[in-house]
Amino acid sequence: MTASPLLQAPGAVSGEGLDAGVAAHYGDPMREQRLLAEGLAVVDLSHRGVVTVSGPDRLSWLHTLTSQQLTDLPPRTSAESLVLTPKGHVEHALHVVDDGERTWLSLEPGTSSDLAAWLDSMRFMLRVEVEDVSDRYAVLGECVDREGVEGEPPTWLDPWPRVVGDTATYGPQPEEHPGRDRRWREVIVPVEEMTAAVGDRELAGTWAAEALRVAAWRPRLGADTDHRTIAHELDWLRTAVHLHKGCYRGQETIARVHNLGRPPRRIAFLHLDGSGHVLPDAGAEIRLGEKVVGRITSRARHHEDGPIALAVLKRNTDAEADLLVDGDIAAAQTQIVAR
């Protein structure tokens, strides 16, 4: 992908890995994170892919292919959905919004061409057209008041509303915390209008966005997933899977694990000991005693909570146990997915 024009902003430092091509920060990551949480900054997510589906059959067709209930999705209403492999492993994570004429799919960097090609191969005789428009449209991210913002442009609102506030009350009781509850919003704009869309607001880098994501227990394809990941392990059943819809690719695994068993692994939120002033690498081993029970998948330094992480653990790992990361970093876990 080509580098974002916002990398020319003062202080911009380019990201790496999944977030290459956009700014990791603009010189002061903690200040950027505070401004982002308060709704005063915008994150450049123009490295995300954008795919459009047009035609009168678009929503009913996407409904048959993905994990979410999309038939008759109202205009300007967003949803989260997954594309699964035939065996039920997570292949694509989609942010979906329909504008009344076409459906917009925002997805992880580097995945849009594969998704567009697969969708195109599944059109058959249906009245749909698929187009990868990642080179013409860009995604911007921000925190907004819980009600969000309606109208132009196409906007995706995180279905799990809490992105700031007390992390101890996120997933299990998302409606009970009366504090600062904002929602994560992604806006799709033409590339040439990115600067105008930012306006006079501050820019925040992806480090800031990742810290809020980890604090909100929100999984990310490519960071918290691998080739074996199923939706149950990462709590995507809460936001991205409709358990009572008809058949779609991978649906058998969704139903079987939900009704008859437990996922082999589970995501957990970790508070890390910050006395060493160093964050563990993604992929760092997690031990309970002498036994390796999982690995760090995402980690960040939060402006209020300090060093935090998401981890994928073996299902039967004691949910009350303190863990060790990378041999010597103490970690207290908060259970997200039931064992």
Short mmCIF file of C-alpha atoms in Angstrom, two decimals:
data_model
loop_
_atom_site.label_atom_id
_atom_site.label_comp_id
_atom_site.label_asym_id
_atom_site.label_seq_id
_atom_site.Cartn_x
_atom_site.Cartn_y
_atom_site.Cartn_z
CA MET A 1 0.00 0.00 0.00
CA THR A 2 1.08 3.62 -0.44
CA ALA A 3 1.94 5.62 2.65
CA SER A 4 -0.78 7.84 4.05
CA PRO A 5 -0.64 11.57 3.27
CA LEU A 6 -1.09 12.21 7.00
CA LEU A 7 2.41 10.80 7.55
CA GLN A 8 3.56 14.23 6.39
CA ALA A 9 2.10 15.79 9.55
CA PRO A 10 4.62 17.22 12.05
CA GLY A 11 6.13 14.57 14.33
CA ALA A 12 4.64 11.60 12.51
CA VAL A 13 6.45 8.29 13.13
CA SER A 14 5.40 5.45 10.83
CA GLY A 15 3.98 2.28 12.30
CA GLU A 16 5.19 -1.26 11.75
CA GLY A 17 3.68 -4.67 11.16
CA LEU A 18 -0.12 -4.57 10.85
CA ASP A 19 -0.05 -0.78 11.13
CA ALA A 20 2.67 0.00 8.61
CA GLY A 21 1.84 2.88 6.29
CA VAL A 22 0.15 5.09 8.89
CA ALA A 23 1.46 6.94 11.94
CA ALA A 24 2.14 5.00 15.14
CA HIS A 25 2.32 8.35 16.92
CA TYR A 26 3.01 12.03 16.36
CA GLY A 27 5.58 12.53 19.11
CA ASP A 28 3.52 12.24 22.31
CA PRO A 29 1.61 8.92 22.46
CA MET A 30 0.15 9.41 25.94
CA ARG A 31 -1.21 12.87 25.19
CA GLU A 32 -2.64 11.56 21.92
CA GLN A 33 -4.33 8.72 23.78
CA ARG A 34 -5.96 11.07 26.29
CA LEU A 35 -7.23 13.34 23.51
CA LEU A 36 -8.54 10.34 21.58
CA ALA A 37 -10.40 9.01 24.63
CA GLU A 38 -11.96 12.44 25.15
CA GLY A 39 -13.18 12.64 21.56
CA LEU A 40 -10.72 15.39 20.62
CA ALA A 41 -8.45 13.50 18.22
CA VAL A 42 -8.67 11.41 15.05
CA VAL A 43 -6.69 8.29 14.10
CA ASP A 44 -5.48 7.65 10.57
CA LEU A 45 -6.66 4.14 9.64
CA SER A 46 -6.25 4.59 5.90
CA HIS A 47 -4.26 1.34 5.73
CA ARG A 48 -7.49 -0.59 6.38
CA GLY A 49 -9.10 -2.20 3.37
CA VAL A 50 -12.42 -1.01 1.96
CA VAL A 51 -14.66 -3.21 -0.20
CA THR A 52 -18.07 -2.21 -1.56
CA VAL A 53 -20.97 -4.44 -2.58
CA SER A 54 -23.74 -2.92 -4.68
CA GLY A 55 -26.90 -4.28 -6.27
CA PRO A 56 -30.40 -5.11 -4.98
CA ASP A 57 -29.39 -8.53 -3.59
CA ARG A 58 -26.35 -7.27 -1.66
CA LEU A 59 -27.60 -7.59 1.93
CA SER A 60 -29.44 -10.90 1.57
CA TRP A 61 -26.39 -12.27 -0.27
CA LEU A 62 -23.90 -11.13 2.39
CA HIS A 63 -26.25 -12.55 5.00
CA THR A 64 -25.82 -16.03 3.49
CA LEU A 65 -22.02 -15.78 3.43
CA THR A 66 -21.14 -14.28 6.81
CA SER A 67 -21.88 -14.82 10.50
CA GLN A 68 -24.14 -11.81 11.09
CA GLN A 69 -27.83 -11.09 10.52
CA LEU A 70 -27.62 -8.64 7.60
CA THR A 71 -30.91 -9.07 5.76
CA ASP A 72 -32.74 -5.73 5.74
CA LEU A 73 -29.94 -3.94 7.60
CA PRO A 74 -31.26 -0.34 7.78
CA PRO A 75 -29.30 2.42 5.98
CA ARG A 76 -26.62 4.06 8.14
CA THR A 77 -26.79 1.21 10.63
CA SER A 78 -23.57 -0.71 11.17
CA ALA A 79 -22.79 -4.27 12.15
CA GLU A 80 -19.80 -6.50 12.79
CA SER A 81 -19.50 -9.81 10.95
CA LEU A 82 -17.06 -12.62 10.23
CA VAL A 83 -16.17 -14.69 7.21
CA LEU A 84 -15.28 -18.20 8.35
CA THR A 85 -13.47 -21.07 6.68
CA PRO A 86 -15.46 -24.26 5.99
CA LYS A 87 -14.12 -25.62 9.31
CA GLY A 88 -15.26 -22.53 11.20
CA HIS A 89 -11.96 -20.71 11.66
CA VAL A 90 -12.02 -16.92 11.43
CA GLU A 91 -10.80 -15.75 8.02
CA HIS A 92 -12.01 -12.12 7.81
CA ALA A 93 -13.41 -9.66 10.35
CA LEU A 94 -15.74 -7.13 8.74
CA HIS A 95 -17.06 -3.75 9.81
CA VAL A 96 -20.28 -3.39 7.82
CA VAL A 97 -22.40 -0.34 7.04
CA ASP A 98 -24.99 0.13 4.29
CA ASP A 99 -25.77 3.59 2.87
CA GLY A 100 -29.00 2.60 1.14
CA GLU A 101 -27.32 2.06 -2.23
CA ARG A 102 -24.24 0.00 -1.44
CA THR A 103 -22.73 -1.90 1.46
CA TRP A 104 -19.32 -0.81 2.72
CA LEU A 105 -16.95 -3.34 4.29
CA SER A 106 -13.96 -2.07 6.27
CA LEU A 107 -11.42 -4.74 7.13
CA GLU A 108 -7.87 -5.34 8.30
CA PRO A 109 -4.91 -4.09 6.23
CA GLY A 110 -3.82 -6.37 3.42
CA THR A 111 -6.97 -8.50 3.38
CA SER A 112 -9.28 -6.61 1.01
CA SER A 113 -8.08 -8.15 -2.25
CA ASP A 114 -8.55 -11.70 -0.95
CA LEU A 115 -12.01 -10.90 0.38
CA ALA A 116 -13.09 -9.16 -2.84
CA ALA A 117 -11.86 -12.09 -4.94
CA TRP A 118 -13.71 -14.62 -2.79
CA LEU A 119 -16.91 -12.59 -2.78
CA ASP A 120 -16.69 -12.16 -6.54
CA SER A 121 -16.39 -15.93 -6.95
CA MET A 122 -19.60 -16.40 -4.95
CA ARG A 123 -21.85 -14.07 -6.96
CA PHE A 124 -23.30 -16.71 -9.32
CA MET A 125 -26.50 -15.27 -10.83
CA LEU A 126 -27.25 -12.79 -8.06
CA ARG A 127 -27.59 -9.06 -8.67
CA VAL A 128 -24.47 -7.90 -6.86
CA GLU A 129 -21.22 -6.18 -7.79
CA VAL A 130 -18.07 -6.35 -5.68
CA GLU A 131 -15.27 -3.79 -5.82
CA ASP A 132 -12.07 -3.30 -3.82
CA VAL A 133 -11.91 0.50 -3.40
CA SER A 134 -9.07 0.60 -0.85
CA ASP A 135 -7.01 2.86 -3.13
CA ARG A 136 -9.80 5.45 -3.33
CA TYR A 137 -11.31 5.46 0.15
CA ALA A 138 -9.74 5.82 3.57
CA VAL A 139 -10.88 5.03 7.11
CA LEU A 140 -10.56 7.46 10.02
CA GLY A 141 -11.17 6.44 13.65
CA GLU A 142 -12.39 8.42 16.65
CA CYS A 143 -14.30 8.18 19.92
CA VAL A 144 -17.78 9.70 19.92
CA ASP A 145 -20.61 10.10 22.39
CA ARG A 146 -22.50 6.90 22.86
CA GLU A 147 -25.31 7.88 20.53
CA GLY A 148 -22.78 8.27 17.73
CA VAL A 149 -23.15 10.51 14.70
CA GLU A 150 -25.65 9.85 11.93
CA GLY A 151 -25.64 10.84 8.26
CA GLU A 152 -22.81 11.21 5.80
CA PRO A 153 -20.27 9.69 5.33
CA PRO A 154 -20.57 5.88 5.77
CA THR A 155 -19.92 5.28 9.45
CA TRP A 156 -19.28 2.13 11.46
CA LEU A 157 -20.00 2.21 15.20
CA ASP A 158 -18.52 -0.44 17.47
CA PRO A 159 -21.40 -2.60 18.77
CA TRP A 160 -19.57 -2.90 22.09
CA PRO A 161 -19.85 0.69 23.29
CA ARG A 162 -17.25 1.10 26.04
CA VAL A 163 -13.85 2.18 24.79
CA VAL A 164 -12.87 4.31 27.80
CA GLY A 165 -13.66 4.09 31.49
CA ASP A 166 -13.25 1.37 34.09
CA THR A 167 -11.86 -1.69 32.30
CA ALA A 168 -13.12 -3.94 35.08
CA THR A 169 -16.70 -3.42 33.86
CA TYR A 170 -16.28 -3.85 30.11
CA GLY A 171 -17.44 -7.15 28.57
CA PRO A 172 -19.45 -8.99 31.25
CA GLN A 173 -21.56 -5.98 32.34
CA PRO A 174 -21.24 -3.50 29.46
CA GLU A 175 -24.33 -1.50 30.48
CA GLU A 176 -23.73 -1.14 34.22
CA HIS A 177 -20.88 1.34 34.43
CA PRO A 178 -22.18 4.95 34.53
CA GLY A 179 -18.82 6.57 33.76
CA ARG A 180 -17.31 7.89 30.55
CA ASP A 181 -18.87 5.68 27.93
CA ARG A 182 -17.96 6.51 24.36
CA ARG A 183 -18.13 4.39 21.25
CA TRP A 184 -15.49 3.72 18.67
CA ARG A 185 -16.44 5.15 15.30
CA GLU A 186 -14.87 4.52 11.90
CA VAL A 187 -15.69 6.90 9.06
CA ILE A 188 -15.03 6.12 5.38
CA VAL A 189 -14.01 9.13 3.27
CA PRO A 190 -12.43 9.65 -0.16
CA VAL A 191 -8.64 9.68 0.14
CA GLU A 192 -8.43 13.21 -1.23
CA GLU A 193 -10.77 14.42 1.53
CA MET A 194 -8.81 12.97 4.47
CA THR A 195 -7.20 16.24 5.53
CA ALA A 196 -10.49 18.12 5.30
CA ALA A 197 -12.25 15.39 7.32
CA VAL A 198 -9.68 15.72 10.11
CA GLY A 199 -10.21 19.49 10.16
CA ASP A 200 -8.70 21.29 13.13
CA ARG A 201 -8.76 18.26 15.43
CA GLU A 202 -5.58 16.70 16.77
CA LEU A 203 -4.07 13.60 15.20
CA ALA A 204 -3.49 10.49 17.29
CA GLY A 205 -1.47 7.48 16.20
CA THR A 206 -2.33 3.80 16.14
CA TRP A 207 -0.53 3.28 19.47
CA ALA A 208 -3.30 5.35 21.07
CA ALA A 209 -6.05 3.46 19.27
CA GLU A 210 -4.53 0.10 20.16
CA ALA A 211 -4.36 1.03 23.85
CA LEU A 212 -8.08 1.83 23.88
CA ARG A 213 -8.84 -1.35 21.94
CA VAL A 214 -6.94 -3.56 24.38
CA ALA A 215 -8.54 -1.81 27.36
CA ALA A 216 -11.96 -2.46 25.80
CA TRP A 217 -11.21 -6.18 25.33
CA ARG A 218 -11.78 -5.92 21.57
CA PRO A 219 -10.05 -8.64 19.49
CA ARG A 220 -8.25 -7.85 16.25
CA LEU A 221 -7.75 -10.14 13.29
CA GLY A 222 -4.05 -10.72 12.68
CA ALA A 223 -3.09 -9.68 16.19
CA ASP A 224 -5.22 -11.86 18.47
CA THR A 225 -5.96 -14.57 15.91
CA ASP A 226 -4.10 -17.38 14.21
CA HIS A 227 -5.09 -20.03 11.66
CA ARG A 228 -6.95 -22.03 14.36
CA THR A 229 -9.01 -19.23 15.90
CA ILE A 230 -12.76 -19.75 16.27
CA ALA A 231 -15.17 -16.97 17.18
CA HIS A 232 -15.97 -18.35 20.64
CA GLU A 233 -12.37 -18.01 21.82
CA LEU A 234 -12.23 -14.24 21.32
CA ASP A 235 -15.75 -13.35 22.48
CA TRP A 236 -16.87 -12.52 18.95
CA LEU A 237 -20.11 -14.37 19.69
CA ARG A 238 -21.10 -11.23 21.59
CA THR A 239 -20.86 -8.81 18.68
CA ALA A 240 -20.17 -10.52 15.35
CA VAL A 241 -22.22 -13.76 15.30
CA HIS A 242 -25.98 -14.24 15.12
CA LEU A 243 -26.71 -17.58 16.72
CA HIS A 244 -30.20 -18.08 15.26
CA LYS A 245 -29.72 -17.33 11.57
CA GLY A 246 -29.66 -19.81 8.71
CA CYS A 247 -26.75 -21.72 7.27
CA TYR A 248 -23.48 -20.06 6.22
CA ARG A 249 -19.94 -21.29 5.73
CA GLY A 250 -18.49 -22.44 9.05
CA GLN A 251 -21.85 -22.28 10.84
CA GLU A 252 -21.63 -25.93 11.93
CA THR A 253 -18.61 -25.19 14.13
CA ILE A 254 -20.29 -22.13 15.62
CA ALA A 255 -23.37 -24.17 16.57
CA ARG A 256 -21.52 -27.27 17.75
CA VAL A 257 -19.12 -25.49 20.10
CA HIS A 258 -21.83 -23.17 21.40
CA ASN A 259 -24.32 -25.94 22.11
CA LEU A 260 -22.16 -28.93 23.00
CA GLY A 261 -18.80 -27.81 24.27
CA ARG A 262 -16.30 -25.12 25.11
CA PRO A 263 -13.63 -23.50 22.94
CA PRO A 264 -10.15 -24.98 23.38
CA ARG A 265 -8.73 -21.54 24.21
CA ARG A 266 -10.02 -18.30 25.69
CA ILE A 267 -9.03 -14.66 25.48
CA ALA A 268 -8.20 -12.88 28.73
CA PHE A 269 -7.37 -9.33 29.75
CA LEU A 270 -4.12 -8.83 31.68
CA HIS A 271 -2.85 -6.08 33.94
CA LEU A 272 0.94 -6.30 33.71
CA ASP A 273 3.52 -5.37 36.33
CA GLY A 274 4.97 -2.09 35.10
CA SER A 275 7.99 -1.86 37.37
CA GLY A 276 10.32 -3.03 34.62
CA HIS A 277 9.19 -0.27 32.23
CA VAL A 278 9.30 -2.70 29.29
CA LEU A 279 6.30 -4.21 27.53
CA PRO A 280 6.54 -7.89 26.55
CA ASP A 281 6.53 -8.67 22.86
CA ALA A 282 3.45 -10.00 21.16
CA GLY A 283 3.84 -13.76 21.21
CA ALA A 284 5.57 -13.81 24.59
CA GLU A 285 4.93 -17.00 26.54
CA ILE A 286 2.64 -16.99 29.56
CA ARG A 287 3.33 -19.47 32.35
CA LEU A 288 1.43 -20.77 35.32
CA GLY A 289 4.15 -22.30 37.45
CA GLU A 290 6.34 -24.26 35.06
CA LYS A 291 3.60 -24.80 32.51
CA VAL A 292 3.12 -22.67 29.38
CA VAL A 293 -0.59 -21.81 29.28
CA GLY A 294 -0.77 -19.21 26.52
CA ARG A 295 0.75 -16.21 24.82
CA ILE A 296 0.44 -12.45 24.66
CA THR A 297 -1.46 -11.40 21.52
CA SER A 298 -1.76 -7.60 21.96
CA ARG A 299 -0.15 -5.28 24.47
CA ALA A 300 -0.21 -1.55 25.12
CA ARG A 301 0.58 1.13 27.66
CA HIS A 302 -2.69 2.72 28.75
CA HIS A 303 -2.78 6.33 29.94
CA GLU A 304 -4.65 5.35 33.12
CA ASP A 305 -4.20 1.60 33.62
CA GLY A 306 -0.51 1.37 32.71
CA PRO A 307 0.77 -1.75 30.90
CA ILE A 308 -2.08 -4.00 29.75
CA ALA A 309 -2.47 -6.89 27.34
CA LEU A 310 -4.78 -9.36 25.72
CA ALA A 311 -3.75 -12.99 25.87
CA VAL A 312 -5.03 -16.28 24.48
CA LEU A 313 -4.88 -18.95 27.18
CA LYS A 314 -5.66 -22.63 27.41
CA ARG A 315 -9.31 -23.03 28.34
CA ASN A 316 -8.72 -24.74 31.67
CA THR A 317 -6.21 -22.17 32.99
CA ASP A 318 -7.26 -21.13 36.50
CA ALA A 319 -9.12 -17.84 36.03
CA GLU A 320 -8.04 -16.65 39.49
CA ALA A 321 -4.35 -17.43 39.10
CA ASP A 322 -1.64 -14.83 38.71
CA LEU A 323 0.53 -15.53 35.69
CA LEU A 324 4.09 -14.84 34.59
CA VAL A 325 4.82 -13.34 31.18
CA ASP A 326 8.19 -13.69 29.49
CA GLY A 327 9.61 -15.35 32.58
CA ASP A 328 9.47 -12.45 35.04
CA ILE A 329 6.57 -10.06 34.38
CA ALA A 330 3.69 -10.63 36.78
CA ALA A 331 0.22 -10.53 35.22
CA ALA A 332 -3.20 -10.43 36.86
CA GLN A 333 -5.92 -11.76 34.58
CA THR A 334 -9.55 -10.80 34.11
CA GLN A 335 -11.69 -13.50 32.55
CA ILE A 336 -13.53 -12.55 29.34
CA VAL A 337 -14.64 -15.90 27.90
CA ALA A 338 -16.05 -18.49 30.32
CA ARG A 339 -13.95 -21.61 30.72
#
